[in-house]
Amino acid sequence: MNETAAVTELNAMNIAEILEALPHRYPFLMIDKIVEINGDESAIGVKNVTFNEPIFLGHFPNNPIFPGVLIIEGMAQTAGAIVIKHDSTGGRKNIVLMLGVDNARFRKPAGPGDTIEFHISKMHRRRNVGRYEAKAKVNGTVIAEAEITAMIVGAEA
């Protein structure tokens, strides 16, 4: 088998693959699946927002709005999952740590019943530090955007 044939092209991740790549668990896992993956260059993560989210008990009981900080987290988790999956070799486990968020803008709120798409594009990456452009969309409308910087580190055993 030649080296090219041994490389599996990754075009999507289901929840089981996301759970394998990321250390996050309920209630802090902010993505349900990832679609349209292009290596570690770009991807679209999906979060289905439901009224049963525990955050809506306090944000806000009579006007449920999905918090902007959790939208940013969903963007970062989408980028982290595709990088971990892309870089995984020989059973070595890494994690991605967020180093910074720049130029964050929140345009419209999201709430129960919305499907948030996290559109991620790699701006650049050097060794273990990457910078990603991220946009959150609901029904094709940008509701938030940011630039996220993250670092890949070895996970503690």
PDB file of C-alpha atoms in Angstrom:
ATOM      1  CA  MET A   1       0.000   0.000   0.000  1.00  0.00           C
ATOM      2  CA  ASN A   2       1.518   3.329  -0.972  1.00  0.00           C
ATOM      3  CA  GLU A   3       1.684   6.306   1.387  1.00  0.00           C
ATOM      4  CA  THR A   4      -1.021   8.254  -0.472  1.00  0.00           C
ATOM      5  CA  ALA A   5      -3.485   5.387  -0.242  1.00  0.00           C
ATOM      6  CA  ALA A   6      -2.836   5.074   3.498  1.00  0.00           C
ATOM      7  CA  VAL A   7      -4.070   8.623   4.142  1.00  0.00           C
ATOM      8  CA  THR A   8      -7.781   8.712   4.875  1.00  0.00           C
ATOM      9  CA  GLU A   9      -9.557  11.815   3.650  1.00  0.00           C
ATOM     10  CA  LEU A  10     -11.676  13.309   6.420  1.00  0.00           C
ATOM     11  CA  ASN A  11     -14.811  15.071   5.204  1.00  0.00           C
ATOM     12  CA  ALA A  12     -17.049  14.905   8.296  1.00  0.00           C
ATOM     13  CA  MET A  13     -17.039  13.990  11.983  1.00  0.00           C
ATOM     14  CA  ASN A  14     -19.953  12.494  13.865  1.00  0.00           C
ATOM     15  CA  ILE A  15     -20.422  12.910  17.622  1.00  0.00           C
ATOM     16  CA  ALA A  16     -18.388   9.785  18.455  1.00  0.00           C
ATOM     17  CA  GLU A  17     -15.401  11.126  16.500  1.00  0.00           C
ATOM     18  CA  ILE A  18     -15.761  14.552  18.124  1.00  0.00           C
ATOM     19  CA  LEU A  19     -15.788  12.955  21.584  1.00  0.00           C
ATOM     20  CA  GLU A  20     -12.632  11.064  20.656  1.00  0.00           C
ATOM     21  CA  ALA A  21     -10.859  14.227  19.467  1.00  0.00           C
ATOM     22  CA  LEU A  22     -11.957  16.671  22.196  1.00  0.00           C
ATOM     23  CA  PRO A  23     -11.873  16.395  25.999  1.00  0.00           C
ATOM     24  CA  HIS A  24     -15.124  18.414  26.342  1.00  0.00           C
ATOM     25  CA  ARG A  25     -18.271  16.701  27.598  1.00  0.00           C
ATOM     26  CA  TYR A  26     -21.873  17.648  28.320  1.00  0.00           C
ATOM     27  CA  PRO A  27     -22.867  20.324  29.133  1.00  0.00           C
ATOM     28  CA  PHE A  28     -19.790  22.057  27.704  1.00  0.00           C
ATOM     29  CA  LEU A  29     -19.501  20.307  24.336  1.00  0.00           C
ATOM     30  CA  MET A  30     -20.751  22.966  21.905  1.00  0.00           C
ATOM     31  CA  ILE A  31     -20.804  20.997  18.647  1.00  0.00           C
ATOM     32  CA  ASP A  32     -23.029  18.124  17.571  1.00  0.00           C
ATOM     33  CA  LYS A  33     -21.286  17.265  14.300  1.00  0.00           C
ATOM     34  CA  ILE A  34     -18.769  18.663  11.835  1.00  0.00           C
ATOM     35  CA  VAL A  35     -19.433  18.725   8.086  1.00  0.00           C
ATOM     36  CA  GLU A  36     -17.516  19.785   4.987  1.00  0.00           C
ATOM     37  CA  ILE A  37     -14.055  19.271   6.472  1.00  0.00           C
ATOM     38  CA  ASN A  38     -11.060  20.170   4.313  1.00  0.00           C
ATOM     39  CA  GLY A  39      -8.108  18.727   6.289  1.00  0.00           C
ATOM     40  CA  ASP A  40      -7.132  21.355   8.852  1.00  0.00           C
ATOM     41  CA  GLU A  41      -7.884  24.195   6.398  1.00  0.00           C
ATOM     42  CA  SER A  42     -11.632  24.663   6.934  1.00  0.00           C
ATOM     43  CA  ALA A  43     -14.783  23.088   8.298  1.00  0.00           C
ATOM     44  CA  ILE A  44     -18.334  23.720   9.385  1.00  0.00           C
ATOM     45  CA  GLY A  45     -19.364  22.638  12.880  1.00  0.00           C
ATOM     46  CA  VAL A  46     -23.038  22.356  13.790  1.00  0.00           C
ATOM     47  CA  LYS A  47     -24.778  23.096  17.115  1.00  0.00           C
ATOM     48  CA  ASN A  48     -28.483  22.422  17.458  1.00  0.00           C
ATOM     49  CA  VAL A  49     -29.746  24.784  20.150  1.00  0.00           C
ATOM     50  CA  THR A  50     -32.612  23.348  22.190  1.00  0.00           C
ATOM     51  CA  PHE A  51     -34.785  24.798  24.909  1.00  0.00           C
ATOM     52  CA  ASN A  52     -33.419  22.074  27.233  1.00  0.00           C
ATOM     53  CA  GLU A  53     -29.922  23.631  27.312  1.00  0.00           C
ATOM     54  CA  PRO A  54     -29.014  24.124  30.997  1.00  0.00           C
ATOM     55  CA  ILE A  55     -27.768  27.643  30.248  1.00  0.00           C
ATOM     56  CA  PHE A  56     -31.327  28.834  29.581  1.00  0.00           C
ATOM     57  CA  LEU A  57     -32.236  28.424  33.256  1.00  0.00           C
ATOM     58  CA  GLY A  58     -30.370  31.677  33.871  1.00  0.00           C
ATOM     59  CA  HIS A  59     -29.706  33.240  30.421  1.00  0.00           C
ATOM     60  CA  PHE A  60     -32.498  34.392  30.368  1.00  0.00           C
ATOM     61  CA  PRO A  61     -35.540  32.591  31.812  1.00  0.00           C
ATOM     62  CA  ASN A  62     -38.159  34.677  29.954  1.00  0.00           C
ATOM     63  CA  ASN A  63     -36.032  35.441  26.887  1.00  0.00           C
ATOM     64  CA  PRO A  64     -33.623  32.539  26.185  1.00  0.00           C
ATOM     65  CA  ILE A  65     -30.498  33.735  24.347  1.00  0.00           C
ATOM     66  CA  PHE A  66     -27.555  31.453  23.649  1.00  0.00           C
ATOM     67  CA  PRO A  67     -24.536  33.241  25.202  1.00  0.00           C
ATOM     68  CA  GLY A  68     -21.976  34.792  22.868  1.00  0.00           C
ATOM     69  CA  VAL A  69     -19.113  33.294  24.841  1.00  0.00           C
ATOM     70  CA  LEU A  70     -20.497  29.811  24.114  1.00  0.00           C
ATOM     71  CA  ILE A  71     -20.725  30.668  20.415  1.00  0.00           C
ATOM     72  CA  ILE A  72     -17.009  31.543  20.561  1.00  0.00           C
ATOM     73  CA  GLU A  73     -16.385  28.239  22.356  1.00  0.00           C
ATOM     74  CA  GLY A  74     -18.243  26.362  19.586  1.00  0.00           C
ATOM     75  CA  MET A  75     -16.025  28.051  17.015  1.00  0.00           C
ATOM     76  CA  ALA A  76     -12.895  27.069  18.959  1.00  0.00           C
ATOM     77  CA  GLN A  77     -14.083  23.476  19.472  1.00  0.00           C
ATOM     78  CA  THR A  78     -14.752  23.093  15.743  1.00  0.00           C
ATOM     79  CA  ALA A  79     -11.247  24.297  14.897  1.00  0.00           C
ATOM     80  CA  GLY A  80      -9.726  22.159  17.658  1.00  0.00           C
ATOM     81  CA  ALA A  81     -11.495  18.978  16.576  1.00  0.00           C
ATOM     82  CA  ILE A  82     -10.358  19.164  12.961  1.00  0.00           C
ATOM     83  CA  VAL A  83      -6.780  20.000  13.958  1.00  0.00           C
ATOM     84  CA  ILE A  84      -6.610  17.099  16.448  1.00  0.00           C
ATOM     85  CA  LYS A  85      -8.123  14.683  13.926  1.00  0.00           C
ATOM     86  CA  HIS A  86      -5.833  15.933  11.140  1.00  0.00           C
ATOM     87  CA  ASP A  87      -2.695  15.729  13.309  1.00  0.00           C
ATOM     88  CA  SER A  88      -3.456  12.417  15.056  1.00  0.00           C
ATOM     89  CA  THR A  89      -0.677   9.899  14.547  1.00  0.00           C
ATOM     90  CA  GLY A  90       0.388   6.740  16.266  1.00  0.00           C
ATOM     91  CA  GLY A  91      -2.011   6.971  19.213  1.00  0.00           C
ATOM     92  CA  ARG A  92      -0.450  10.193  20.501  1.00  0.00           C
ATOM     93  CA  LYS A  93      -3.153  12.281  22.181  1.00  0.00           C
ATOM     94  CA  ASN A  94      -3.057  16.081  21.974  1.00  0.00           C
ATOM     95  CA  ILE A  95      -5.414  18.827  23.098  1.00  0.00           C
ATOM     96  CA  VAL A  96      -5.950  22.343  21.809  1.00  0.00           C
ATOM     97  CA  LEU A  97      -5.839  25.314  24.182  1.00  0.00           C
ATOM     98  CA  MET A  98      -7.321  28.674  23.250  1.00  0.00           C
ATOM     99  CA  LEU A  99      -4.693  31.441  23.412  1.00  0.00           C
ATOM    100  CA  GLY A 100      -6.735  34.389  22.233  1.00  0.00           C
ATOM    101  CA  VAL A 101      -9.875  35.784  20.675  1.00  0.00           C
ATOM    102  CA  ASP A 102      -9.631  38.919  18.546  1.00  0.00           C
ATOM    103  CA  ASN A 103     -12.110  41.041  16.626  1.00  0.00           C
ATOM    104  CA  ALA A 104     -15.147  39.293  18.138  1.00  0.00           C
ATOM    105  CA  ARG A 105     -18.449  40.748  16.984  1.00  0.00           C
ATOM    106  CA  PHE A 106     -21.951  39.636  17.850  1.00  0.00           C
ATOM    107  CA  ARG A 107     -24.533  40.600  15.223  1.00  0.00           C
ATOM    108  CA  LYS A 108     -27.740  38.761  16.192  1.00  0.00           C
ATOM    109  CA  PRO A 109     -28.804  36.460  19.015  1.00  0.00           C
ATOM    110  CA  ALA A 110     -29.390  32.722  18.717  1.00  0.00           C
ATOM    111  CA  GLY A 111     -31.912  30.811  20.771  1.00  0.00           C
ATOM    112  CA  PRO A 112     -33.914  27.598  21.090  1.00  0.00           C
ATOM    113  CA  GLY A 113     -34.739  26.042  17.742  1.00  0.00           C
ATOM    114  CA  ASP A 114     -31.761  27.586  15.946  1.00  0.00           C
ATOM    115  CA  THR A 115     -29.055  25.568  14.243  1.00  0.00           C
ATOM    116  CA  ILE A 116     -25.747  27.395  14.533  1.00  0.00           C
ATOM    117  CA  GLU A 117     -23.117  26.657  11.902  1.00  0.00           C
ATOM    118  CA  PHE A 118     -19.514  27.433  12.893  1.00  0.00           C
ATOM    119  CA  HIS A 119     -17.601  28.237   9.684  1.00  0.00           C
ATOM    120  CA  ILE A 120     -13.860  27.915  10.367  1.00  0.00           C
ATOM    121  CA  SER A 121     -10.979  28.815   8.023  1.00  0.00           C
ATOM    122  CA  LYS A 122      -7.299  28.528   8.860  1.00  0.00           C
ATOM    123  CA  MET A 123      -5.529  31.876   8.510  1.00  0.00           C
ATOM    124  CA  HIS A 124      -2.086  30.447   9.270  1.00  0.00           C
ATOM    125  CA  ARG A 125      -0.363  27.837  11.379  1.00  0.00           C
ATOM    126  CA  ARG A 126       3.207  27.404  12.543  1.00  0.00           C
ATOM    127  CA  ARG A 127       4.081  24.165  14.283  1.00  0.00           C
ATOM    128  CA  ASN A 128       1.735  24.007  17.262  1.00  0.00           C
ATOM    129  CA  VAL A 129       0.084  27.478  17.079  1.00  0.00           C
ATOM    130  CA  GLY A 130      -2.719  28.293  14.645  1.00  0.00           C
ATOM    131  CA  ARG A 131      -4.971  31.233  13.897  1.00  0.00           C
ATOM    132  CA  TYR A 132      -8.480  30.716  12.534  1.00  0.00           C
ATOM    133  CA  GLU A 133     -11.149  32.980  11.096  1.00  0.00           C
ATOM    134  CA  ALA A 134     -14.542  31.951  12.443  1.00  0.00           C
ATOM    135  CA  LYS A 135     -18.108  32.923  11.623  1.00  0.00           C
ATOM    136  CA  ALA A 136     -21.266  31.655  13.275  1.00  0.00           C
ATOM    137  CA  LYS A 137     -24.324  31.546  11.032  1.00  0.00           C
ATOM    138  CA  VAL A 138     -28.011  30.805  11.529  1.00  0.00           C
ATOM    139  CA  ASN A 139     -30.005  30.234   8.333  1.00  0.00           C
ATOM    140  CA  GLY A 140     -27.135  31.693   6.304  1.00  0.00           C
ATOM    141  CA  THR A 141     -26.984  34.942   8.321  1.00  0.00           C
ATOM    142  CA  VAL A 142     -23.779  35.757  10.203  1.00  0.00           C
ATOM    143  CA  ILE A 143     -24.650  36.130  13.885  1.00  0.00           C
ATOM    144  CA  ALA A 144     -21.083  36.305  15.244  1.00  0.00           C
ATOM    145  CA  GLU A 145     -17.478  36.348  14.058  1.00  0.00           C
ATOM    146  CA  ALA A 146     -14.014  36.244  15.581  1.00  0.00           C
ATOM    147  CA  GLU A 147     -10.378  35.348  15.011  1.00  0.00           C
ATOM    148  CA  ILE A 148      -9.237  32.545  17.315  1.00  0.00           C
ATOM    149  CA  THR A 149      -5.645  31.678  18.183  1.00  0.00           C
ATOM    150  CA  ALA A 150      -4.946  28.258  19.670  1.00  0.00           C
ATOM    151  CA  MET A 151      -2.026  26.042  20.651  1.00  0.00           C
ATOM    152  CA  ILE A 152      -1.744  22.269  20.351  1.00  0.00           C
ATOM    153  CA  VAL A 153      -0.197  20.594  23.380  1.00  0.00           C
ATOM    154  CA  GLY A 154       0.362  17.007  24.474  1.00  0.00           C
ATOM    155  CA  ALA A 155      -2.365  15.751  26.808  1.00  0.00           C
ATOM    156  CA  GLU A 156      -1.359  14.618  30.280  1.00  0.00           C
ATOM    157  CA  ALA A 157      -1.686  10.880  30.749  1.00  0.00           C
TER     158      ALA A 157
END
